[in-house]
């Protein structure tokens, strides 16, 4: 059977990367996560900015982020979340399709808490340990999505 495809801005996303589906949003694993469990909530409609979402879509994105955050925080043994929308290129947005980063956090993950924003703003290239963050393989992303999907049985149609 042919795998379904989705758009994330100019990028084509395969079904295997999607672990969460609601009426107006999708949860995707990240090609270049800045920390384990760094996932994305995107709108199903391909629009660049938060302001382009209507009330139902914006509400759905926030409720989706809430559900997804609950799961990734626990699964990655974290104790907090950074939920971020870089809303426009000058705010660090590199993919012109509205998305929220859901990033599990724990004590000591970044030397200074707000360094995470520098890392997100580095156009997603460099880790704090200065290792280059390579794009993950499809197989690696699929494994993570397969692990997360069962936690969202009501959100997988
Ligand atoms: W932005 O800088 O637009 O706020 O964040 C873009 C995010 O999208 C980054 O975390 C980046 O790793 C991720 N990304 C880029 N291309 C893909 C892709 N094909 N699949 C999943 N995530 C992607």
Short mmCIF file of N, CA and C and ligand atoms in Angstrom, two decimals:
data_model
loop_
_atom_site.label_atom_id
_atom_site.label_comp_id
_atom_site.label_asym_id
_atom_site.label_seq_id
_atom_site.Cartn_x
_atom_site.Cartn_y
_atom_site.Cartn_z
N UNK A 1 0.85 -1.19 0.00
CA UNK A 1 0.00 0.00 0.00
C UNK A 1 0.89 1.25 0.00
N UNK A 2 0.50 2.25 -0.78
CA UNK A 2 1.29 3.46 -0.82
C UNK A 2 1.14 4.24 0.48
N UNK A 3 2.26 4.75 0.98
CA UNK A 3 2.22 5.50 2.23
C UNK A 3 1.65 6.89 1.95
N UNK A 4 0.83 7.39 2.88
CA UNK A 4 0.26 8.73 2.71
C UNK A 4 1.35 9.79 2.93
N UNK A 5 1.24 10.88 2.23
CA UNK A 5 2.23 11.96 2.35
C UNK A 5 1.53 13.22 2.88
N UNK A 6 2.30 14.01 3.60
CA UNK A 6 1.81 15.29 4.12
C UNK A 6 2.83 16.35 3.75
N UNK A 7 2.39 17.60 3.77
CA UNK A 7 3.34 18.70 3.53
C UNK A 7 3.68 19.38 4.84
N UNK A 8 4.96 19.66 5.03
CA UNK A 8 5.41 20.55 6.10
C UNK A 8 6.18 21.64 5.38
N UNK A 9 5.50 22.76 5.10
CA UNK A 9 6.10 23.78 4.22
C UNK A 9 6.51 23.11 2.93
N UNK A 10 7.77 23.28 2.52
CA UNK A 10 8.21 22.68 1.26
C UNK A 10 8.57 21.19 1.40
N UNK A 11 8.57 20.67 2.62
CA UNK A 11 9.04 19.30 2.85
C UNK A 11 7.88 18.31 2.76
N UNK A 12 8.20 17.16 2.20
CA UNK A 12 7.22 16.09 2.16
C UNK A 12 7.47 15.16 3.33
N UNK A 13 6.41 14.90 4.08
CA UNK A 13 6.50 14.08 5.29
C UNK A 13 5.79 12.76 5.02
N UNK A 14 6.43 11.68 5.36
CA UNK A 14 5.75 10.39 5.16
C UNK A 14 4.95 10.04 6.41
N UNK A 15 3.97 9.20 6.19
CA UNK A 15 3.10 8.74 7.29
C UNK A 15 3.94 8.20 8.46
N UNK A 16 5.07 7.60 8.13
CA UNK A 16 5.87 6.96 9.18
C UNK A 16 6.44 7.98 10.18
N UNK A 17 6.46 9.25 9.81
CA UNK A 17 6.97 10.30 10.73
C UNK A 17 5.86 10.88 11.61
N UNK A 18 4.61 10.53 11.28
CA UNK A 18 3.46 11.13 11.97
C UNK A 18 3.02 10.20 13.11
N UNK A 19 2.95 10.72 14.31
CA UNK A 19 2.52 9.88 15.44
C UNK A 19 1.22 10.36 16.06
N UNK A 20 0.72 11.50 15.60
CA UNK A 20 -0.48 12.09 16.22
C UNK A 20 -1.27 12.80 15.14
N UNK A 21 -2.60 12.58 15.16
CA UNK A 21 -3.46 13.29 14.20
C UNK A 21 -4.70 13.77 14.91
N UNK A 22 -5.00 15.03 14.76
CA UNK A 22 -6.29 15.54 15.23
C UNK A 22 -6.96 16.16 14.01
N UNK A 23 -8.11 16.80 14.24
CA UNK A 23 -8.86 17.32 13.10
C UNK A 23 -8.03 18.33 12.30
N UNK A 24 -7.29 19.19 13.01
CA UNK A 24 -6.59 20.27 12.31
C UNK A 24 -5.07 20.26 12.46
N UNK A 25 -4.55 19.29 13.22
CA UNK A 25 -3.11 19.29 13.50
C UNK A 25 -2.52 17.90 13.35
N UNK A 26 -1.18 17.89 13.20
CA UNK A 26 -0.44 16.62 13.15
C UNK A 26 0.74 16.73 14.11
N UNK A 27 1.13 15.61 14.70
CA UNK A 27 2.36 15.55 15.48
C UNK A 27 3.40 14.79 14.69
N UNK A 28 4.55 15.41 14.49
CA UNK A 28 5.64 14.81 13.70
C UNK A 28 6.88 14.64 14.54
N UNK A 29 7.63 13.59 14.26
CA UNK A 29 8.97 13.54 14.84
C UNK A 29 9.87 14.44 14.01
N UNK A 30 10.97 14.87 14.61
CA UNK A 30 11.80 15.92 14.03
C UNK A 30 12.99 15.33 13.27
N UNK A 31 13.28 15.93 12.14
CA UNK A 31 14.44 15.52 11.34
C UNK A 31 15.74 15.80 12.10
N UNK A 32 15.79 16.95 12.79
CA UNK A 32 17.00 17.33 13.53
C UNK A 32 16.61 17.82 14.92
N UNK A 33 16.24 16.90 15.80
CA UNK A 33 15.84 17.32 17.14
C UNK A 33 17.00 17.93 17.90
N UNK A 34 16.71 18.94 18.72
CA UNK A 34 17.81 19.53 19.50
C UNK A 34 18.03 18.78 20.81
N UNK A 35 17.08 17.94 21.15
CA UNK A 35 17.23 17.07 22.33
C UNK A 35 16.29 15.88 22.13
N UNK A 36 16.50 14.77 22.81
CA UNK A 36 15.59 13.63 22.61
C UNK A 36 14.15 14.01 22.92
N UNK A 37 13.25 13.62 22.04
CA UNK A 37 11.83 13.90 22.25
C UNK A 37 11.37 15.26 21.74
N UNK A 38 12.26 15.99 21.09
CA UNK A 38 11.87 17.29 20.49
C UNK A 38 11.03 16.99 19.25
N UNK A 39 9.73 17.26 19.38
CA UNK A 39 8.79 16.95 18.29
C UNK A 39 8.09 18.23 17.84
N UNK A 40 7.30 18.12 16.81
CA UNK A 40 6.63 19.29 16.23
C UNK A 40 5.13 19.05 16.12
N UNK A 41 4.36 20.09 16.41
CA UNK A 41 2.92 20.06 16.13
C UNK A 41 2.70 21.03 14.98
N UNK A 42 2.16 20.54 13.87
CA UNK A 42 1.96 21.41 12.71
C UNK A 42 0.46 21.48 12.40
N UNK A 43 0.07 22.56 11.75
CA UNK A 43 -1.32 22.64 11.29
C UNK A 43 -1.45 21.75 10.06
N UNK A 44 -2.62 21.18 9.87
CA UNK A 44 -2.82 20.39 8.64
C UNK A 44 -2.82 21.29 7.42
N UNK A 45 -3.32 22.49 7.58
CA UNK A 45 -3.34 23.43 6.46
C UNK A 45 -1.97 24.08 6.37
N UNK A 46 -1.46 24.18 5.15
CA UNK A 46 -0.11 24.74 4.97
C UNK A 46 -0.22 26.26 4.91
N UNK A 47 -0.01 26.89 6.06
CA UNK A 47 -0.01 28.36 6.14
C UNK A 47 1.17 28.76 7.00
N UNK A 48 1.79 29.90 6.72
CA UNK A 48 3.04 30.21 7.40
C UNK A 48 2.93 30.67 8.85
N UNK A 49 1.90 31.44 9.20
CA UNK A 49 1.94 32.14 10.49
C UNK A 49 0.79 31.72 11.40
N UNK A 50 1.02 31.89 12.69
CA UNK A 50 -0.02 31.58 13.68
C UNK A 50 -1.30 32.35 13.37
N UNK A 51 -1.13 33.60 12.95
CA UNK A 51 -2.31 34.43 12.67
C UNK A 51 -3.14 33.90 11.49
N UNK A 52 -2.55 33.01 10.70
CA UNK A 52 -3.30 32.46 9.55
C UNK A 52 -4.26 31.34 9.96
N UNK A 53 -4.13 30.87 11.20
CA UNK A 53 -5.04 29.81 11.66
C UNK A 53 -6.35 30.44 12.13
N UNK A 54 -7.45 29.75 11.87
CA UNK A 54 -8.71 30.23 12.43
C UNK A 54 -8.84 29.74 13.87
N UNK A 55 -9.91 30.12 14.52
CA UNK A 55 -10.05 29.82 15.96
C UNK A 55 -9.98 28.33 16.23
N UNK A 56 -10.67 27.55 15.42
CA UNK A 56 -10.69 26.09 15.66
C UNK A 56 -9.30 25.51 15.46
N UNK A 57 -8.61 25.96 14.44
CA UNK A 57 -7.26 25.42 14.16
C UNK A 57 -6.27 25.81 15.26
N UNK A 58 -6.34 27.06 15.70
CA UNK A 58 -5.40 27.52 16.73
C UNK A 58 -5.68 26.80 18.05
N UNK A 59 -6.95 26.63 18.37
CA UNK A 59 -7.32 25.91 19.60
C UNK A 59 -6.85 24.47 19.52
N UNK A 60 -7.07 23.87 18.37
CA UNK A 60 -6.68 22.47 18.18
C UNK A 60 -5.16 22.30 18.30
N UNK A 61 -4.42 23.26 17.78
CA UNK A 61 -2.96 23.16 17.88
C UNK A 61 -2.52 23.20 19.35
N UNK A 62 -3.11 24.09 20.12
CA UNK A 62 -2.73 24.21 21.53
C UNK A 62 -3.13 22.95 22.31
N UNK A 63 -4.33 22.44 22.05
CA UNK A 63 -4.77 21.23 22.76
C UNK A 63 -3.91 20.02 22.34
N UNK A 64 -3.52 20.00 21.08
CA UNK A 64 -2.66 18.91 20.60
C UNK A 64 -1.30 18.98 21.29
N UNK A 65 -0.76 20.20 21.39
CA UNK A 65 0.55 20.38 22.04
C UNK A 65 0.47 19.95 23.50
N UNK A 66 -0.66 20.22 24.12
CA UNK A 66 -0.84 19.83 25.53
C UNK A 66 -0.79 18.30 25.67
N UNK A 67 -1.52 17.61 24.81
CA UNK A 67 -1.53 16.13 24.88
C UNK A 67 -0.16 15.56 24.56
N UNK A 68 0.47 16.09 23.53
CA UNK A 68 1.77 15.57 23.10
C UNK A 68 2.83 15.85 24.16
N UNK A 69 2.78 17.06 24.71
CA UNK A 69 3.75 17.42 25.75
C UNK A 69 3.66 16.50 26.95
N UNK A 70 2.44 16.17 27.35
CA UNK A 70 2.26 15.26 28.50
C UNK A 70 2.99 13.94 28.26
N UNK A 71 2.88 13.44 27.04
CA UNK A 71 3.48 12.14 26.73
C UNK A 71 5.00 12.25 26.60
N UNK A 72 5.50 13.22 25.83
CA UNK A 72 6.96 13.24 25.64
C UNK A 72 7.70 13.60 26.93
N UNK A 73 7.10 14.45 27.73
CA UNK A 73 7.77 14.78 29.01
C UNK A 73 7.99 13.50 29.82
N UNK A 74 6.98 12.67 29.87
CA UNK A 74 7.08 11.43 30.66
C UNK A 74 8.01 10.41 29.98
N UNK A 75 7.80 10.22 28.69
CA UNK A 75 8.56 9.18 27.98
C UNK A 75 10.06 9.48 27.94
N UNK A 76 10.42 10.74 27.98
CA UNK A 76 11.84 11.09 27.92
C UNK A 76 12.37 11.48 29.30
N UNK A 77 11.64 11.05 30.33
CA UNK A 77 12.06 11.25 31.73
C UNK A 77 12.42 12.71 32.01
N UNK A 78 11.54 13.60 31.57
CA UNK A 78 11.79 15.01 31.81
C UNK A 78 10.81 15.56 32.83
N UNK A 79 10.98 16.83 33.15
CA UNK A 79 10.18 17.43 34.22
C UNK A 79 9.57 18.77 33.81
N UNK A 80 9.80 19.18 32.58
CA UNK A 80 9.24 20.43 32.08
C UNK A 80 9.19 20.36 30.56
N UNK A 81 8.63 21.41 29.97
CA UNK A 81 8.55 21.47 28.50
C UNK A 81 8.84 22.89 28.04
N UNK A 82 9.56 23.02 26.96
CA UNK A 82 9.61 24.30 26.25
C UNK A 82 8.70 24.15 25.04
N UNK A 83 7.64 24.95 25.00
CA UNK A 83 6.70 24.95 23.86
C UNK A 83 6.88 26.26 23.12
N UNK A 84 7.35 26.18 21.89
CA UNK A 84 7.75 27.40 21.19
C UNK A 84 7.19 27.47 19.78
N UNK A 85 6.66 28.63 19.42
CA UNK A 85 6.36 28.90 18.01
C UNK A 85 7.28 30.04 17.57
N UNK A 86 8.13 29.75 16.60
CA UNK A 86 8.95 30.82 16.00
C UNK A 86 8.09 31.34 14.85
N UNK A 87 7.49 32.49 15.07
CA UNK A 87 6.39 32.94 14.21
C UNK A 87 6.86 34.00 13.23
N UNK A 88 7.53 33.54 12.20
CA UNK A 88 8.07 34.45 11.18
C UNK A 88 9.58 34.35 11.15
N UNK A 89 10.20 34.64 9.98
CA UNK A 89 11.63 34.42 9.80
C UNK A 89 12.52 35.19 10.78
N UNK A 90 12.12 36.39 11.15
CA UNK A 90 12.96 37.16 12.08
C UNK A 90 12.87 36.61 13.50
N UNK A 91 11.92 35.75 13.73
CA UNK A 91 11.80 35.07 15.04
C UNK A 91 12.46 33.69 14.99
N UNK A 92 13.16 33.40 13.87
CA UNK A 92 13.88 32.13 13.77
C UNK A 92 13.17 31.06 12.97
N UNK A 93 12.00 31.38 12.43
CA UNK A 93 11.27 30.36 11.67
C UNK A 93 11.99 30.05 10.36
N UNK A 94 12.29 28.78 10.15
CA UNK A 94 12.97 28.38 8.92
C UNK A 94 12.05 27.63 7.97
N UNK A 95 10.99 27.05 8.51
CA UNK A 95 10.01 26.34 7.66
C UNK A 95 8.72 27.17 7.67
N UNK A 96 8.32 27.71 6.53
CA UNK A 96 7.18 28.63 6.49
C UNK A 96 5.83 27.90 6.55
N UNK A 97 5.64 27.22 7.65
CA UNK A 97 4.41 26.46 7.90
C UNK A 97 4.26 26.46 9.42
N UNK A 98 3.19 27.04 9.92
CA UNK A 98 3.10 27.25 11.37
C UNK A 98 3.26 25.93 12.13
N UNK A 99 4.15 25.96 13.13
CA UNK A 99 4.41 24.74 13.92
C UNK A 99 4.85 25.12 15.32
N UNK A 100 4.49 24.28 16.25
CA UNK A 100 4.96 24.46 17.62
C UNK A 100 5.99 23.39 17.92
N UNK A 101 7.12 23.83 18.46
CA UNK A 101 8.14 22.89 18.95
C UNK A 101 7.71 22.46 20.35
N UNK A 102 7.71 21.18 20.62
CA UNK A 102 7.45 20.66 21.96
C UNK A 102 8.73 19.96 22.39
N UNK A 103 9.38 20.54 23.39
CA UNK A 103 10.75 20.10 23.72
C UNK A 103 10.81 19.70 25.20
N UNK A 104 11.00 18.42 25.48
CA UNK A 104 11.11 18.00 26.88
C UNK A 104 12.37 18.57 27.53
N UNK A 105 12.23 19.01 28.77
CA UNK A 105 13.34 19.65 29.48
C UNK A 105 13.61 18.97 30.82
N UNK A 106 14.86 19.00 31.21
CA UNK A 106 15.20 18.51 32.55
C UNK A 106 16.38 19.29 33.11
N UNK A 107 16.64 19.09 34.37
CA UNK A 107 17.71 19.81 35.05
C UNK A 107 19.03 19.57 34.32
N UNK A 108 19.75 20.65 34.01
CA UNK A 108 21.09 20.53 33.45
C UNK A 108 21.15 20.25 31.96
N UNK A 109 20.00 20.28 31.27
CA UNK A 109 20.06 19.95 29.83
C UNK A 109 20.80 21.03 29.03
N UNK A 110 20.62 22.28 29.38
CA UNK A 110 21.43 23.35 28.81
C UNK A 110 22.08 24.09 29.98
N UNK A 111 23.28 24.55 29.77
CA UNK A 111 24.01 25.20 30.86
C UNK A 111 23.20 26.37 31.41
N UNK A 112 22.68 27.19 30.52
CA UNK A 112 21.79 28.28 30.91
C UNK A 112 20.45 28.01 30.25
N UNK A 113 19.41 28.16 30.99
CA UNK A 113 18.09 27.77 30.48
C UNK A 113 17.80 28.34 29.10
N UNK A 114 18.06 29.63 28.94
CA UNK A 114 17.65 30.26 27.70
C UNK A 114 18.57 29.96 26.52
N UNK A 115 19.66 29.19 26.75
CA UNK A 115 20.52 28.78 25.63
C UNK A 115 19.72 27.97 24.60
N UNK A 116 18.65 27.37 25.07
CA UNK A 116 17.83 26.58 24.13
C UNK A 116 17.33 27.47 23.00
N UNK A 117 17.06 28.74 23.29
CA UNK A 117 16.55 29.62 22.24
C UNK A 117 17.65 29.95 21.23
N UNK A 118 18.90 30.06 21.74
CA UNK A 118 20.02 30.26 20.81
C UNK A 118 20.13 29.06 19.89
N UNK A 119 19.96 27.90 20.47
CA UNK A 119 20.11 26.70 19.65
C UNK A 119 19.01 26.61 18.59
N UNK A 120 17.79 26.93 18.99
CA UNK A 120 16.70 26.94 18.00
C UNK A 120 16.96 27.99 16.93
N UNK A 121 17.54 29.11 17.34
CA UNK A 121 17.76 30.21 16.41
C UNK A 121 19.00 30.01 15.55
N UNK A 122 19.84 29.03 15.90
CA UNK A 122 21.05 28.77 15.12
C UNK A 122 20.70 28.15 13.78
N UNK A 123 19.49 28.35 13.35
CA UNK A 123 18.99 27.71 12.14
C UNK A 123 19.19 26.21 12.23
N UNK A 124 19.08 25.71 13.48
CA UNK A 124 19.06 24.28 13.73
C UNK A 124 20.30 23.55 13.25
N UNK A 125 21.46 24.19 13.41
CA UNK A 125 22.67 23.53 12.89
C UNK A 125 23.58 22.98 13.98
N UNK A 126 23.77 23.72 15.05
CA UNK A 126 24.84 23.40 15.98
C UNK A 126 24.31 23.05 17.36
N UNK A 127 24.79 21.99 17.95
CA UNK A 127 24.43 21.65 19.32
C UNK A 127 25.27 22.47 20.29
N UNK A 128 24.84 22.54 21.55
CA UNK A 128 25.66 23.28 22.53
C UNK A 128 27.01 22.62 22.71
N UNK A 129 27.08 21.30 22.51
CA UNK A 129 28.37 20.63 22.63
C UNK A 129 29.19 20.77 21.34
N UNK A 130 28.67 21.61 20.42
CA UNK A 130 29.36 21.92 19.17
C UNK A 130 29.43 20.78 18.17
N UNK A 131 28.72 19.71 18.45
CA UNK A 131 28.66 18.67 17.42
C UNK A 131 27.61 19.08 16.40
N UNK A 132 27.90 18.83 15.16
CA UNK A 132 26.92 19.17 14.15
C UNK A 132 25.74 18.20 14.25
N UNK A 133 24.54 18.74 14.16
CA UNK A 133 23.35 17.89 14.26
C UNK A 133 22.98 17.41 12.87
N UNK A 134 23.18 16.12 12.63
CA UNK A 134 22.93 15.57 11.31
C UNK A 134 21.45 15.20 11.18
N UNK A 135 20.90 15.32 9.97
CA UNK A 135 19.52 14.86 9.79
C UNK A 135 19.41 13.38 10.14
N UNK A 136 18.33 13.00 10.78
CA UNK A 136 18.18 11.59 11.13
C UNK A 136 17.70 10.78 9.94
N UNK A 137 17.92 9.50 10.01
CA UNK A 137 17.46 8.62 8.92
C UNK A 137 15.95 8.42 9.06
N UNK A 138 15.32 8.04 7.96
CA UNK A 138 13.88 7.73 7.99
C UNK A 138 13.60 6.64 9.00
N UNK A 139 14.51 5.67 9.05
CA UNK A 139 14.33 4.54 9.95
C UNK A 139 14.33 5.00 11.41
N UNK A 140 15.25 5.89 11.73
CA UNK A 140 15.33 6.39 13.11
C UNK A 140 14.07 7.18 13.48
N UNK A 141 13.61 7.99 12.54
CA UNK A 141 12.40 8.78 12.81
C UNK A 141 11.18 7.86 12.94
N UNK A 142 11.13 6.84 12.09
CA UNK A 142 10.00 5.90 12.14
C UNK A 142 9.96 5.19 13.50
N UNK A 143 11.13 4.80 13.97
CA UNK A 143 11.18 4.10 15.27
C UNK A 143 10.61 4.97 16.39
N UNK A 144 10.95 6.25 16.37
CA UNK A 144 10.45 7.13 17.42
C UNK A 144 8.94 7.33 17.27
N UNK A 145 8.48 7.53 16.03
CA UNK A 145 7.04 7.72 15.81
C UNK A 145 6.28 6.46 16.21
N UNK A 146 6.83 5.29 15.91
CA UNK A 146 6.17 4.02 16.28
C UNK A 146 6.08 3.88 17.80
N UNK A 147 7.11 4.40 18.49
CA UNK A 147 7.10 4.32 19.96
C UNK A 147 6.01 5.25 20.52
N UNK A 148 5.87 6.45 19.91
CA UNK A 148 4.94 7.45 20.46
C UNK A 148 3.47 7.20 20.07
N UNK A 149 3.24 6.65 18.88
CA UNK A 149 1.88 6.53 18.34
C UNK A 149 0.90 5.83 19.29
N UNK A 150 1.29 4.73 19.92
CA UNK A 150 0.31 4.03 20.78
C UNK A 150 -0.20 4.87 21.96
N UNK A 151 0.50 5.93 22.31
CA UNK A 151 0.02 6.78 23.41
C UNK A 151 -1.14 7.68 22.97
N UNK A 152 -1.44 7.67 21.67
CA UNK A 152 -2.45 8.58 21.15
C UNK A 152 -3.49 7.81 20.35
N UNK A 153 -4.05 6.79 20.97
CA UNK A 153 -4.97 5.93 20.20
C UNK A 153 -6.17 6.69 19.65
N UNK A 154 -6.63 7.71 20.39
CA UNK A 154 -7.79 8.47 19.89
C UNK A 154 -7.38 9.49 18.84
N UNK A 155 -6.11 9.62 18.61
CA UNK A 155 -5.62 10.65 17.68
C UNK A 155 -4.76 10.02 16.60
N UNK A 156 -5.30 8.99 15.97
CA UNK A 156 -4.51 8.35 14.92
C UNK A 156 -5.32 7.95 13.71
N UNK A 157 -6.42 8.66 13.47
CA UNK A 157 -7.23 8.27 12.31
C UNK A 157 -6.95 9.20 11.14
W1 LIG B 1 11.64 26.55 12.75
O1 LIG B 1 13.25 27.03 12.63
O2 LIG B 1 10.90 26.82 11.32
O3 LIG B 1 10.83 27.10 14.10
O4 LIG B 1 11.76 24.86 12.98
C1 LIG B 1 11.82 23.94 11.90
C2 LIG B 1 11.91 22.57 12.49
O5 LIG B 1 11.58 21.66 11.50
C3 LIG B 1 13.31 22.21 12.98
O6 LIG B 1 13.23 21.65 14.28
C4 LIG B 1 13.79 21.20 11.96
O7 LIG B 1 14.64 20.25 12.52
C5 LIG B 1 12.47 20.59 11.55
N1 LIG B 1 12.44 19.98 10.22
C6 LIG B 1 12.89 20.50 9.05
N2 LIG B 1 12.62 19.66 8.03
C7 LIG B 1 11.96 18.61 8.56
C8 LIG B 1 11.41 17.41 8.03
N3 LIG B 1 11.48 17.11 6.72
N4 LIG B 1 10.82 16.56 8.88
C9 LIG B 1 10.74 16.85 10.20
N5 LIG B 1 11.24 17.95 10.76
C10 LIG B 1 11.84 18.83 9.95
#
